[in-house]
DNA sequence: TAGATTATTAGAATCATTCTAAACTAAAAA
DNA sequence: TTTTTAGTTTAGAATGATTCTAATAATCTA
């Protein structure tokens, strides 16, 4: 049984052709930032029959199972990330690409006071990049 | 001439009823975080005739003129902010409200290396809040 | 293999935002 | 002032990302 099927089995998800293809893609690289649009393009290229609805269903499911992390960049679109650590991103709008910023690459010497009655749920940091000159 | 009309004149925008109402709202408070939906609700309440398209047209125009700052929070919607300083936000999803974090409330002792050939365009920091307990 | 359960899919629905093009209004020119 | 012109507002259509629906198909369990 290949790794993708293993992973799916562990998460009690049936190893359909579509799911295996998605998970294969995800585990084939170290770090992946994907959007539904990018992923369907890639899979269609590989001659996998899959619909957009299935892409969304599965990316969301994998995020629910903790295999991917789901987040948004500006207002653009939904991104999924195989990097499950706490981390932040550069966003290169030129290439529509994300670059990880590991947690240890940023540190705060001063943090804002959390409003009364609230606690911090998550922090999103996105550093938008543009080309030099 | 009232302040709203002054501001519009300076920006070479005609002081229509709709524009004056929007700018009046904006300058009536110290710090305002608005979305199109919140603003139209407020103005309709005040019996101002205005369409959603006009709200968007004008908020975008005011952002272009530097009177408002436009940004996004997660994937939700487009927000406009009267605070023109560099700053960040808490987001209270419970109330769908933003709270400013002034730049001097955060400081970095370590910042990530910007990728080659790129420069920083802007930094978005959003601290998502949830209720304590 | 049958029956139960879970997946996939095309296409419709949704929601925030933008676009279109017609009707209107303010400012400038005559 | 009227006329002209340039800028505005608007209803409703269009857009684009995502989700929903409900019919069909694939997988699993016994």
PDB file of C-alpha atoms (C1' of nucleotides) in Angstrom:
ATOM      1  CA  UNK A   1       0.000   0.000   0.000  1.00  0.00           C
ATOM      2  CA  UNK A   2       1.440   3.373  -0.882  1.00  0.00           C
ATOM      3  CA  UNK A   3       1.900   6.207   1.560  1.00  0.00           C
ATOM      4  CA  UNK A   4      -1.113   8.142   0.363  1.00  0.00           C
ATOM      5  CA  UNK A   5      -3.373   5.179   1.009  1.00  0.00           C
ATOM      6  CA  UNK A   6      -1.835   4.723   4.447  1.00  0.00           C
ATOM      7  CA  UNK A   7      -2.530   8.296   5.335  1.00  0.00           C
ATOM      8  CA  UNK A   8      -6.088   8.096   4.102  1.00  0.00           C
ATOM      9  CA  UNK A   9      -6.697   4.877   5.963  1.00  0.00           C
ATOM     10  CA  UNK A  10      -5.473   6.418   9.194  1.00  0.00           C
ATOM     11  CA  UNK A  11      -7.928   9.241   8.717  1.00  0.00           C
ATOM     12  CA  UNK A  12     -10.784   6.882   7.849  1.00  0.00           C
ATOM     13  CA  UNK A  13     -11.133   8.335   4.389  1.00  0.00           C
ATOM     14  CA  UNK A  14     -11.711   5.951   1.503  1.00  0.00           C
ATOM     15  CA  UNK A  15      -8.782   5.840  -0.894  1.00  0.00           C
ATOM     16  CA  UNK A  16     -10.557   6.902  -4.036  1.00  0.00           C
ATOM     17  CA  UNK A  17      -8.574   7.699  -7.152  1.00  0.00           C
ATOM     18  CA  UNK A  18      -9.115  11.400  -6.569  1.00  0.00           C
ATOM     19  CA  UNK A  19      -8.071  11.340  -2.940  1.00  0.00           C
ATOM     20  CA  UNK A  20      -4.987   9.296  -3.566  1.00  0.00           C
ATOM     21  CA  UNK A  21      -3.962  11.704  -6.315  1.00  0.00           C
ATOM     22  CA  UNK A  22      -4.386  14.691  -4.016  1.00  0.00           C
ATOM     23  CA  UNK A  23      -2.495  13.112  -1.141  1.00  0.00           C
ATOM     24  CA  UNK A  24       0.216  11.872  -3.494  1.00  0.00           C
ATOM     25  CA  UNK A  25       0.735  15.407  -4.643  1.00  0.00           C
ATOM     26  CA  UNK A  26       0.847  16.738  -1.114  1.00  0.00           C
ATOM     27  CA  UNK A  27       3.380  14.243   0.166  1.00  0.00           C
ATOM     28  CA  UNK A  28       5.519  14.449  -2.933  1.00  0.00           C
ATOM     29  CA  UNK A  29       6.993  17.754  -1.832  1.00  0.00           C
ATOM     30  CA  UNK A  30       8.359  19.044   1.434  1.00  0.00           C
ATOM     31  CA  UNK A  31       6.277  22.117   1.702  1.00  0.00           C
ATOM     32  CA  UNK A  32       3.260  22.835  -0.356  1.00  0.00           C
ATOM     33  CA  UNK A  33       1.003  25.844  -0.540  1.00  0.00           C
ATOM     34  CA  UNK A  34      -1.993  25.076  -2.664  1.00  0.00           C
ATOM     35  CA  UNK A  35      -5.213  26.592  -3.750  1.00  0.00           C
ATOM     36  CA  UNK A  36      -8.096  24.667  -5.264  1.00  0.00           C
ATOM     37  CA  UNK A  37      -7.460  26.298  -8.625  1.00  0.00           C
ATOM     38  CA  UNK A  38      -3.771  25.413  -8.700  1.00  0.00           C
ATOM     39  CA  UNK A  39      -4.457  21.856  -7.639  1.00  0.00           C
ATOM     40  CA  UNK A  40      -7.137  21.095 -10.188  1.00  0.00           C
ATOM     41  CA  UNK A  41      -4.909  22.451 -12.926  1.00  0.00           C
ATOM     42  CA  UNK A  42      -2.093  20.175 -11.826  1.00  0.00           C
ATOM     43  CA  UNK A  43      -4.305  17.092 -11.596  1.00  0.00           C
ATOM     44  CA  UNK A  44      -6.024  17.682 -14.921  1.00  0.00           C
ATOM     45  CA  UNK A  45      -2.569  17.871 -16.435  1.00  0.00           C
ATOM     46  CA  UNK A  46      -1.836  14.476 -14.954  1.00  0.00           C
ATOM     47  CA  UNK A  47      -5.030  13.189 -16.591  1.00  0.00           C
ATOM     48  CA  UNK A  48      -6.815  12.635 -13.312  1.00  0.00           C
ATOM     49  CA  UNK A  49     -10.564  13.045 -13.608  1.00  0.00           C
ATOM     50  CA  UNK A  50     -11.675  15.271 -10.812  1.00  0.00           C
ATOM     51  CA  UNK A  51     -14.134  18.055 -10.296  1.00  0.00           C
ATOM     52  CA  UNK A  52     -13.670  21.307  -8.455  1.00  0.00           C
ATOM     53  CA  UNK A  53     -16.252  20.274  -5.873  1.00  0.00           C
ATOM     54  CA  UNK A  54     -14.209  17.198  -5.063  1.00  0.00           C
ATOM     55  CA  UNK A  55     -11.062  19.260  -4.726  1.00  0.00           C
ATOM     56  CA  UNK A  56     -12.761  21.508  -2.213  1.00  0.00           C
ATOM     57  CA  UNK A  57     -14.407  18.633  -0.388  1.00  0.00           C
ATOM     58  CA  UNK A  58     -11.120  16.868   0.021  1.00  0.00           C
ATOM     59  CA  UNK A  59      -8.925  19.813   0.875  1.00  0.00           C
ATOM     60  CA  UNK A  60     -11.430  20.777   3.528  1.00  0.00           C
ATOM     61  CA  UNK A  61     -11.590  17.240   4.827  1.00  0.00           C
ATOM     62  CA  UNK A  62      -7.824  16.960   4.990  1.00  0.00           C
ATOM     63  CA  UNK A  63      -7.752  20.222   6.885  1.00  0.00           C
ATOM     64  CA  UNK A  64     -10.373  18.914   9.298  1.00  0.00           C
ATOM     65  CA  UNK A  65      -8.278  15.813   9.871  1.00  0.00           C
ATOM     66  CA  UNK A  66      -5.237  17.953  10.590  1.00  0.00           C
ATOM     67  CA  UNK A  67      -3.297  16.875   7.535  1.00  0.00           C
ATOM     68  CA  UNK A  68      -3.404  20.349   6.029  1.00  0.00           C
ATOM     69  CA  UNK A  69      -3.752  23.797   7.468  1.00  0.00           C
ATOM     70  CA  UNK A  70      -6.305  26.111   5.918  1.00  0.00           C
ATOM     71  CA  UNK A  71      -5.946  29.866   5.781  1.00  0.00           C
ATOM     72  CA  UNK A  72      -6.526  32.945   3.695  1.00  0.00           C
ATOM     73  CA  UNK A  73      -4.211  35.497   2.172  1.00  0.00           C
ATOM     74  CA  UNK A  74      -5.660  38.942   1.776  1.00  0.00           C
ATOM     75  CA  UNK A  75      -8.986  38.396   0.183  1.00  0.00           C
ATOM     76  CA  UNK A  76      -7.826  36.332  -2.640  1.00  0.00           C
ATOM     77  CA  UNK A  77      -8.533  32.781  -1.981  1.00  0.00           C
ATOM     78  CA  UNK A  78      -8.342  29.862   0.354  1.00  0.00           C
ATOM     79  CA  UNK A  79      -4.909  28.325   0.749  1.00  0.00           C
ATOM     80  CA  UNK A  80      -3.913  24.972   2.159  1.00  0.00           C
ATOM     81  CA  UNK A  81      -0.518  24.347   3.645  1.00  0.00           C
ATOM     82  CA  UNK A  82       1.308  21.139   4.451  1.00  0.00           C
ATOM     83  CA  UNK A  83       3.401  22.959   7.004  1.00  0.00           C
ATOM     84  CA  UNK A  84       1.508  22.278  10.204  1.00  0.00           C
ATOM     85  CA  UNK A  85       3.855  24.212  12.485  1.00  0.00           C
ATOM     86  CA  UNK A  86       2.938  27.654  13.690  1.00  0.00           C
ATOM     87  CA  UNK A  87       4.415  29.911  11.057  1.00  0.00           C
ATOM     88  CA  UNK A  88       3.855  32.965   8.914  1.00  0.00           C
ATOM     89  CA  UNK A  89       4.135  33.888   5.244  1.00  0.00           C
ATOM     90  CA  UNK A  90       5.623  36.120   2.654  1.00  0.00           C
ATOM     91  CA  UNK A  91       3.218  36.646  -0.207  1.00  0.00           C
ATOM     92  CA  UNK A  92       4.663  37.289  -3.629  1.00  0.00           C
ATOM     93  CA  UNK A  93       1.771  38.762  -5.567  1.00  0.00           C
ATOM     94  CA  UNK A  94       3.813  38.783  -8.752  1.00  0.00           C
ATOM     95  CA  UNK A  95       3.944  34.988  -8.776  1.00  0.00           C
ATOM     96  CA  UNK A  96       0.877  34.420  -6.589  1.00  0.00           C
ATOM     97  CA  UNK A  97       3.098  32.374  -4.334  1.00  0.00           C
ATOM     98  CA  UNK A  98       3.654  31.980  -0.621  1.00  0.00           C
ATOM     99  CA  UNK A  99       6.946  31.527   1.152  1.00  0.00           C
ATOM    100  CA  UNK A 100       7.090  30.229   4.686  1.00  0.00           C
ATOM    101  CA  UNK A 101       8.450  32.271   7.545  1.00  0.00           C
ATOM    102  CA  UNK A 102       9.284  29.921  10.367  1.00  0.00           C
ATOM    103  CA  UNK A 103       8.268  30.944  13.813  1.00  0.00           C
ATOM    104  CA  UNK A 104      11.913  31.239  14.860  1.00  0.00           C
ATOM    105  CA  UNK A 105      12.593  33.813  12.160  1.00  0.00           C
ATOM    106  CA  UNK A 106      10.429  36.357  13.942  1.00  0.00           C
ATOM    107  CA  UNK A 107      10.475  37.312  17.534  1.00  0.00           C
ATOM    108  CA  UNK A 108       8.635  39.948  19.424  1.00  0.00           C
ATOM    109  CA  UNK A 109      10.212  42.094  22.078  1.00  0.00           C
ATOM    110  CA  UNK A 110       6.889  43.696  22.791  1.00  0.00           C
ATOM    111  CA  UNK A 111       3.403  42.262  22.316  1.00  0.00           C
ATOM    112  CA  UNK A 112       0.107  44.103  22.530  1.00  0.00           C
ATOM    113  CA  UNK A 113      -2.174  43.709  25.500  1.00  0.00           C
ATOM    114  CA  UNK A 114      -5.038  41.364  24.709  1.00  0.00           C
ATOM    115  CA  UNK A 115      -8.427  43.044  25.301  1.00  0.00           C
ATOM    116  CA  UNK A 116     -10.235  42.094  28.506  1.00  0.00           C
ATOM    117  CA  UNK A 117     -12.297  38.959  28.462  1.00  0.00           C
ATOM    118  CA  UNK A 118     -10.584  37.701  25.335  1.00  0.00           C
ATOM    119  CA  UNK A 119      -7.771  35.360  24.547  1.00  0.00           C
ATOM    120  CA  UNK A 120      -5.591  35.012  21.508  1.00  0.00           C
ATOM    121  CA  UNK A 121      -6.840  32.372  19.132  1.00  0.00           C
ATOM    122  CA  UNK A 122      -4.314  32.705  16.323  1.00  0.00           C
ATOM    123  CA  UNK A 123      -1.976  35.202  14.747  1.00  0.00           C
ATOM    124  CA  UNK A 124      -1.779  35.810  11.027  1.00  0.00           C
ATOM    125  CA  UNK A 125       1.231  37.579   9.696  1.00  0.00           C
ATOM    126  CA  UNK A 126       1.578  38.167   6.004  1.00  0.00           C
ATOM    127  CA  UNK A 127       4.420  40.191   4.591  1.00  0.00           C
ATOM    128  CA  UNK A 128       3.481  41.302   1.126  1.00  0.00           C
ATOM    129  CA  UNK A 129       6.413  41.480  -1.252  1.00  0.00           C
ATOM    130  CA  UNK A 130       7.058  43.411  -4.387  1.00  0.00           C
ATOM    131  CA  UNK A 131       9.952  43.381  -6.791  1.00  0.00           C
ATOM    132  CA  UNK A 132      12.988  45.438  -5.930  1.00  0.00           C
ATOM    133  CA  UNK A 133      13.176  48.609  -8.122  1.00  0.00           C
TER     134      UNK A 133
ATOM    135  CA  UNK B   1     -19.227  74.723   4.353  1.00  0.00           C
ATOM    136  CA  UNK B   2     -19.064  71.718   6.620  1.00  0.00           C
ATOM    137  CA  UNK B   3     -16.006  69.604   7.171  1.00  0.00           C
ATOM    138  CA  UNK B   4     -17.177  66.786   4.939  1.00  0.00           C
ATOM    139  CA  UNK B   5     -17.594  69.158   2.025  1.00  0.00           C
ATOM    140  CA  UNK B   6     -14.146  70.627   2.694  1.00  0.00           C
ATOM    141  CA  UNK B   7     -12.578  67.209   2.605  1.00  0.00           C
ATOM    142  CA  UNK B   8     -14.363  66.283  -0.587  1.00  0.00           C
ATOM    143  CA  UNK B   9     -13.410  69.542  -2.231  1.00  0.00           C
ATOM    144  CA  UNK B  10      -9.756  69.004  -1.380  1.00  0.00           C
ATOM    145  CA  UNK B  11      -9.928  65.615  -3.028  1.00  0.00           C
ATOM    146  CA  UNK B  12     -11.747  66.982  -6.073  1.00  0.00           C
ATOM    147  CA  UNK B  13     -14.792  64.869  -5.390  1.00  0.00           C
ATOM    148  CA  UNK B  14     -18.199  66.444  -5.862  1.00  0.00           C
ATOM    149  CA  UNK B  15     -20.097  66.792  -2.617  1.00  0.00           C
ATOM    150  CA  UNK B  16     -23.150  64.743  -3.439  1.00  0.00           C
ATOM    151  CA  UNK B  17     -25.651  63.906  -0.747  1.00  0.00           C
ATOM    152  CA  UNK B  18     -24.318  60.371  -0.618  1.00  0.00           C
ATOM    153  CA  UNK B  19     -20.696  61.362  -0.354  1.00  0.00           C
ATOM    154  CA  UNK B  20     -21.293  63.957   2.276  1.00  0.00           C
ATOM    155  CA  UNK B  21     -23.213  61.414   4.331  1.00  0.00           C
ATOM    156  CA  UNK B  22     -20.373  58.914   4.100  1.00  0.00           C
ATOM    157  CA  UNK B  23     -17.689  61.416   4.969  1.00  0.00           C
ATOM    158  CA  UNK B  24     -19.812  62.837   7.791  1.00  0.00           C
ATOM    159  CA  UNK B  25     -19.993  59.404   9.268  1.00  0.00           C
ATOM    160  CA  UNK B  26     -16.289  58.850   8.933  1.00  0.00           C
ATOM    161  CA  UNK B  27     -15.232  62.087  10.567  1.00  0.00           C
ATOM    162  CA  UNK B  28     -17.843  61.830  13.299  1.00  0.00           C
ATOM    163  CA  UNK B  29     -15.775  59.285  15.162  1.00  0.00           C
ATOM    164  CA  UNK B  30     -12.124  59.025  16.073  1.00  0.00           C
ATOM    165  CA  UNK B  31     -11.449  55.640  14.669  1.00  0.00           C
ATOM    166  CA  UNK B  32     -13.732  53.797  12.365  1.00  0.00           C
ATOM    167  CA  UNK B  33     -13.527  50.365  10.877  1.00  0.00           C
ATOM    168  CA  UNK B  34     -16.221  49.909   8.294  1.00  0.00           C
ATOM    169  CA  UNK B  35     -17.414  47.433   5.757  1.00  0.00           C
ATOM    170  CA  UNK B  36     -19.780  48.249   2.919  1.00  0.00           C
ATOM    171  CA  UNK B  37     -22.512  46.211   4.554  1.00  0.00           C
ATOM    172  CA  UNK B  38     -22.221  47.965   7.914  1.00  0.00           C
ATOM    173  CA  UNK B  39     -22.150  51.383   6.291  1.00  0.00           C
ATOM    174  CA  UNK B  40     -25.200  50.941   4.107  1.00  0.00           C
ATOM    175  CA  UNK B  41     -27.138  49.683   7.104  1.00  0.00           C
ATOM    176  CA  UNK B  42     -26.189  52.775   9.071  1.00  0.00           C
ATOM    177  CA  UNK B  43     -27.039  55.180   6.256  1.00  0.00           C
ATOM    178  CA  UNK B  44     -30.365  53.553   5.428  1.00  0.00           C
ATOM    179  CA  UNK B  45     -31.229  53.950   9.097  1.00  0.00           C
ATOM    180  CA  UNK B  46     -30.499  57.650   8.766  1.00  0.00           C
ATOM    181  CA  UNK B  47     -32.861  57.744   5.788  1.00  0.00           C
ATOM    182  CA  UNK B  48     -30.122  58.466   3.280  1.00  0.00           C
ATOM    183  CA  UNK B  49     -30.905  57.091  -0.169  1.00  0.00           C
ATOM    184  CA  UNK B  50     -27.881  55.226  -1.314  1.00  0.00           C
ATOM    185  CA  UNK B  51     -27.114  52.053  -3.198  1.00  0.00           C
ATOM    186  CA  UNK B  52     -24.510  49.434  -2.434  1.00  0.00           C
ATOM    187  CA  UNK B  53     -22.675  50.247  -5.655  1.00  0.00           C
ATOM    188  CA  UNK B  54     -22.303  53.838  -4.521  1.00  0.00           C
ATOM    189  CA  UNK B  55     -21.008  52.743  -1.153  1.00  0.00           C
ATOM    190  CA  UNK B  56     -18.330  50.666  -2.829  1.00  0.00           C
ATOM    191  CA  UNK B  57     -17.522  53.331  -5.391  1.00  0.00           C
ATOM    192  CA  UNK B  58     -17.035  55.906  -2.708  1.00  0.00           C
ATOM    193  CA  UNK B  59     -15.159  53.840  -0.169  1.00  0.00           C
ATOM    194  CA  UNK B  60     -12.774  52.811  -2.921  1.00  0.00           C
ATOM    195  CA  UNK B  61     -12.411  56.377  -4.090  1.00  0.00           C
ATOM    196  CA  UNK B  62     -11.723  57.603  -0.593  1.00  0.00           C
ATOM    197  CA  UNK B  63      -9.126  54.894  -0.222  1.00  0.00           C
ATOM    198  CA  UNK B  64      -7.550  55.949  -3.515  1.00  0.00           C
ATOM    199  CA  UNK B  65      -7.387  59.517  -2.273  1.00  0.00           C
ATOM    200  CA  UNK B  66      -5.716  58.387   0.929  1.00  0.00           C
ATOM    201  CA  UNK B  67      -8.611  59.329   3.190  1.00  0.00           C
ATOM    202  CA  UNK B  68      -9.255  55.728   4.127  1.00  0.00           C
ATOM    203  CA  UNK B  69      -7.112  52.649   4.220  1.00  0.00           C
ATOM    204  CA  UNK B  70      -8.445  49.514   2.598  1.00  0.00           C
ATOM    205  CA  UNK B  71      -7.615  46.015   3.752  1.00  0.00           C
ATOM    206  CA  UNK B  72      -8.964  42.549   4.277  1.00  0.00           C
ATOM    207  CA  UNK B  73      -9.424  40.399   7.325  1.00  0.00           C
ATOM    208  CA  UNK B  74      -9.225  36.690   6.756  1.00  0.00           C
ATOM    209  CA  UNK B  75     -11.529  35.998   3.905  1.00  0.00           C
ATOM    210  CA  UNK B  76     -14.465  37.794   5.221  1.00  0.00           C
ATOM    211  CA  UNK B  77     -14.753  41.070   3.532  1.00  0.00           C
ATOM    212  CA  UNK B  78     -13.200  44.337   2.608  1.00  0.00           C
ATOM    213  CA  UNK B  79     -12.648  46.742   5.476  1.00  0.00           C
ATOM    214  CA  UNK B  80     -11.941  50.455   5.423  1.00  0.00           C
ATOM    215  CA  UNK B  81     -10.129  52.196   8.222  1.00  0.00           C
ATOM    216  CA  UNK B  82      -9.844  55.849   9.124  1.00  0.00           C
ATOM    217  CA  UNK B  83      -6.621  55.163  10.965  1.00  0.00           C
ATOM    218  CA  UNK B  84      -4.022  55.966   8.334  1.00  0.00           C
ATOM    219  CA  UNK B  85      -1.000  55.183  10.491  1.00  0.00           C
ATOM    220  CA  UNK B  86       0.821  51.918  10.054  1.00  0.00           C
ATOM    221  CA  UNK B  87      -0.910  49.632  12.485  1.00  0.00           C
ATOM    222  CA  UNK B  88      -2.306  46.183  13.031  1.00  0.00           C
ATOM    223  CA  UNK B  89      -5.533  44.648  14.294  1.00  0.00           C
ATOM    224  CA  UNK B  90      -7.212  42.382  16.720  1.00  0.00           C
ATOM    225  CA  UNK B  91     -10.207  40.711  15.156  1.00  0.00           C
ATOM    226  CA  UNK B  92     -13.101  39.783  17.398  1.00  0.00           C
ATOM    227  CA  UNK B  93     -15.071  37.276  15.362  1.00  0.00           C
ATOM    228  CA  UNK B  94     -17.771  37.137  18.020  1.00  0.00           C
ATOM    229  CA  UNK B  95     -18.702  40.751  17.363  1.00  0.00           C
ATOM    230  CA  UNK B  96     -17.245  40.969  13.836  1.00  0.00           C
ATOM    231  CA  UNK B  97     -15.217  43.912  15.050  1.00  0.00           C
ATOM    232  CA  UNK B  98     -11.685  45.153  14.701  1.00  0.00           C
ATOM    233  CA  UNK B  99      -9.566  46.758  17.385  1.00  0.00           C
ATOM    234  CA  UNK B 100      -6.469  48.730  16.478  1.00  0.00           C
ATOM    235  CA  UNK B 101      -3.020  47.711  17.582  1.00  0.00           C
ATOM    236  CA  UNK B 102      -0.756  50.709  17.261  1.00  0.00           C
ATOM    237  CA  UNK B 103       2.625  50.169  15.794  1.00  0.00           C
ATOM    238  CA  UNK B 104       4.288  51.027  19.071  1.00  0.00           C
ATOM    239  CA  UNK B 105       2.437  48.213  20.839  1.00  0.00           C
ATOM    240  CA  UNK B 106       4.409  45.636  18.913  1.00  0.00           C
ATOM    241  CA  UNK B 107       8.100  45.458  18.363  1.00  0.00           C
ATOM    242  CA  UNK B 108      10.224  42.871  16.729  1.00  0.00           C
ATOM    243  CA  UNK B 109      13.547  41.767  18.075  1.00  0.00           C
ATOM    244  CA  UNK B 110      14.069  39.579  15.052  1.00  0.00           C
ATOM    245  CA  UNK B 111      12.680  39.991  11.552  1.00  0.00           C
ATOM    246  CA  UNK B 112      12.802  37.478   8.727  1.00  0.00           C
ATOM    247  CA  UNK B 113      15.169  37.906   5.830  1.00  0.00           C
ATOM    248  CA  UNK B 114      13.358  39.270   2.786  1.00  0.00           C
ATOM    249  CA  UNK B 115      13.776  36.976  -0.247  1.00  0.00           C
ATOM    250  CA  UNK B 116      16.317  38.089  -2.841  1.00  0.00           C
ATOM    251  CA  UNK B 117      15.148  40.553  -5.433  1.00  0.00           C
ATOM    252  CA  UNK B 118      12.126  41.498  -3.373  1.00  0.00           C
ATOM    253  CA  UNK B 119      11.238  44.244  -0.988  1.00  0.00           C
ATOM    254  CA  UNK B 120       8.615  44.475   1.689  1.00  0.00           C
ATOM    255  CA  UNK B 121       5.480  46.175   0.489  1.00  0.00           C
ATOM    256  CA  UNK B 122       3.298  45.901   3.576  1.00  0.00           C
ATOM    257  CA  UNK B 123       2.821  43.795   6.648  1.00  0.00           C
ATOM    258  CA  UNK B 124      -0.534  42.517   7.776  1.00  0.00           C
ATOM    259  CA  UNK B 125      -0.845  41.310  11.299  1.00  0.00           C
ATOM    260  CA  UNK B 126      -4.171  40.105  12.567  1.00  0.00           C
ATOM    261  CA  UNK B 127      -4.556  38.608  15.990  1.00  0.00           C
ATOM    262  CA  UNK B 128      -7.757  36.623  16.084  1.00  0.00           C
ATOM    263  CA  UNK B 129      -9.494  36.709  19.430  1.00  0.00           C
ATOM    264  CA  UNK B 130     -11.919  34.426  21.120  1.00  0.00           C
ATOM    265  CA  UNK B 131     -13.752  34.702  24.384  1.00  0.00           C
ATOM    266  CA  UNK B 132     -11.910  33.691  27.529  1.00  0.00           C
ATOM    267  CA  UNK B 133     -13.208  30.287  28.813  1.00  0.00           C
TER     268      UNK B 133
ATOM    269  C1'  DT C   1     -22.477 -10.556  -3.679  1.00  0.00           C
ATOM    270  C1'  DA C   2     -25.999  -7.555  -1.301  1.00  0.00           C
ATOM    271  C1'  DG C   3     -26.826  -3.794   1.267  1.00  0.00           C
ATOM    272  C1'  DA C   4     -25.135   0.033   3.594  1.00  0.00           C
ATOM    273  C1'  DT C   5     -22.235   3.778   3.580  1.00  0.00           C
ATOM    274  C1'  DT C   6     -19.370   7.147   1.702  1.00  0.00           C
ATOM    275  C1'  DA C   7     -17.697   9.800  -2.574  1.00  0.00           C
ATOM    276  C1'  DT C   8     -17.946  12.181  -6.757  1.00  0.00           C
ATOM    277  C1'  DT C   9     -20.068  15.190  -9.837  1.00  0.00           C
ATOM    278  C1'  DA C  10     -22.550  18.737 -12.765  1.00  0.00           C
ATOM    279  C1'  DG C  11     -24.671  22.359 -12.201  1.00  0.00           C
ATOM    280  C1'  DA C  12     -27.309  25.495  -9.259  1.00  0.00           C
ATOM    281  C1'  DA C  13     -26.892  28.620  -5.350  1.00  0.00           C
ATOM    282  C1'  DT C  14     -24.518  32.029  -2.548  1.00  0.00           C
ATOM    283  C1'  DC C  15     -22.164  36.120  -1.268  1.00  0.00           C
ATOM    284  C1'  DA C  16     -19.128  40.002  -1.619  1.00  0.00           C
ATOM    285  C1'  DT C  17     -17.709  42.897  -5.010  1.00  0.00           C
ATOM    286  C1'  DT C  18     -17.452  45.023  -9.614  1.00  0.00           C
ATOM    287  C1'  DC C  19     -19.339  46.272 -14.013  1.00  0.00           C
ATOM    288  C1'  DT C  20     -22.667  48.343 -17.333  1.00  0.00           C
ATOM    289  C1'  DA C  21     -25.200  51.633 -19.307  1.00  0.00           C
ATOM    290  C1'  DA C  22     -28.986  54.618 -18.532  1.00  0.00           C
ATOM    291  C1'  DA C  23     -30.728  58.463 -15.852  1.00  0.00           C
ATOM    292  C1'  DC C  24     -29.307  62.236 -13.121  1.00  0.00           C
ATOM    293  C1'  DT C  25     -26.739  66.240 -10.975  1.00  0.00           C
ATOM    294  C1'  DA C  26     -23.179  69.517 -10.206  1.00  0.00           C
ATOM    295  C1'  DA C  27     -19.885  72.609 -12.103  1.00  0.00           C
ATOM    296  C1'  DA C  28     -18.132  75.251 -15.982  1.00  0.00           C
ATOM    297  C1'  DA C  29     -18.870  77.785 -20.086  1.00  0.00           C
ATOM    298  C1'  DA C  30     -21.435  80.734 -22.804  1.00  0.00           C
TER     299       DA C  30
ATOM    300  C1'  DT D   1     -29.464  81.887 -16.391  1.00  0.00           C
ATOM    301  C1'  DT D   2     -29.411  78.333 -19.964  1.00  0.00           C
ATOM    302  C1'  DT D   3     -26.500  75.026 -22.188  1.00  0.00           C
ATOM    303  C1'  DT D   4     -22.816  71.964 -22.189  1.00  0.00           C
ATOM    304  C1'  DT D   5     -19.648  68.810 -20.149  1.00  0.00           C
ATOM    305  C1'  DA D   6     -17.989  65.979 -17.011  1.00  0.00           C
ATOM    306  C1'  DG D   7     -18.693  63.452 -12.964  1.00  0.00           C
ATOM    307  C1'  DT D   8     -22.309  60.439 -10.111  1.00  0.00           C
ATOM    308  C1'  DT D   9     -25.705  57.324  -8.827  1.00  0.00           C
ATOM    309  C1'  DT D  10     -28.296  53.390  -9.601  1.00  0.00           C
ATOM    310  C1'  DA D  11     -30.655  48.835 -10.608  1.00  0.00           C
ATOM    311  C1'  DG D  12     -29.570  44.991 -11.992  1.00  0.00           C
ATOM    312  C1'  DA D  13     -26.422  41.930 -14.476  1.00  0.00           C
ATOM    313  C1'  DA D  14     -21.864  39.838 -14.239  1.00  0.00           C
ATOM    314  C1'  DT D  15     -17.972  37.772 -11.832  1.00  0.00           C
ATOM    315  C1'  DG D  16     -15.322  34.539  -9.181  1.00  0.00           C
ATOM    316  C1'  DA D  17     -14.436  31.715  -5.284  1.00  0.00           C
ATOM    317  C1'  DT D  18     -16.698  28.522  -2.624  1.00  0.00           C
ATOM    318  C1'  DT D  19     -20.538  25.611  -1.054  1.00  0.00           C
ATOM    319  C1'  DC D  20     -24.728  23.068  -1.714  1.00  0.00           C
ATOM    320  C1'  DT D  21     -27.922  19.649  -3.879  1.00  0.00           C
ATOM    321  C1'  DA D  22     -29.397  15.505  -5.194  1.00  0.00           C
ATOM    322  C1'  DA D  23     -28.419  12.007  -8.520  1.00  0.00           C
ATOM    323  C1'  DT D  24     -25.052   8.549  -9.728  1.00  0.00           C
ATOM    324  C1'  DA D  25     -21.052   5.745  -8.663  1.00  0.00           C
ATOM    325  C1'  DA D  26     -17.538   3.511  -5.946  1.00  0.00           C
ATOM    326  C1'  DT D  27     -16.001   1.245  -1.779  1.00  0.00           C
ATOM    327  C1'  DC D  28     -16.613  -1.413   2.321  1.00  0.00           C
ATOM    328  C1'  DT D  29     -18.611  -4.914   5.517  1.00  0.00           C
ATOM    329  C1'  DA D  30     -20.820  -8.938   6.514  1.00  0.00           C
TER     330       DA D  30
END
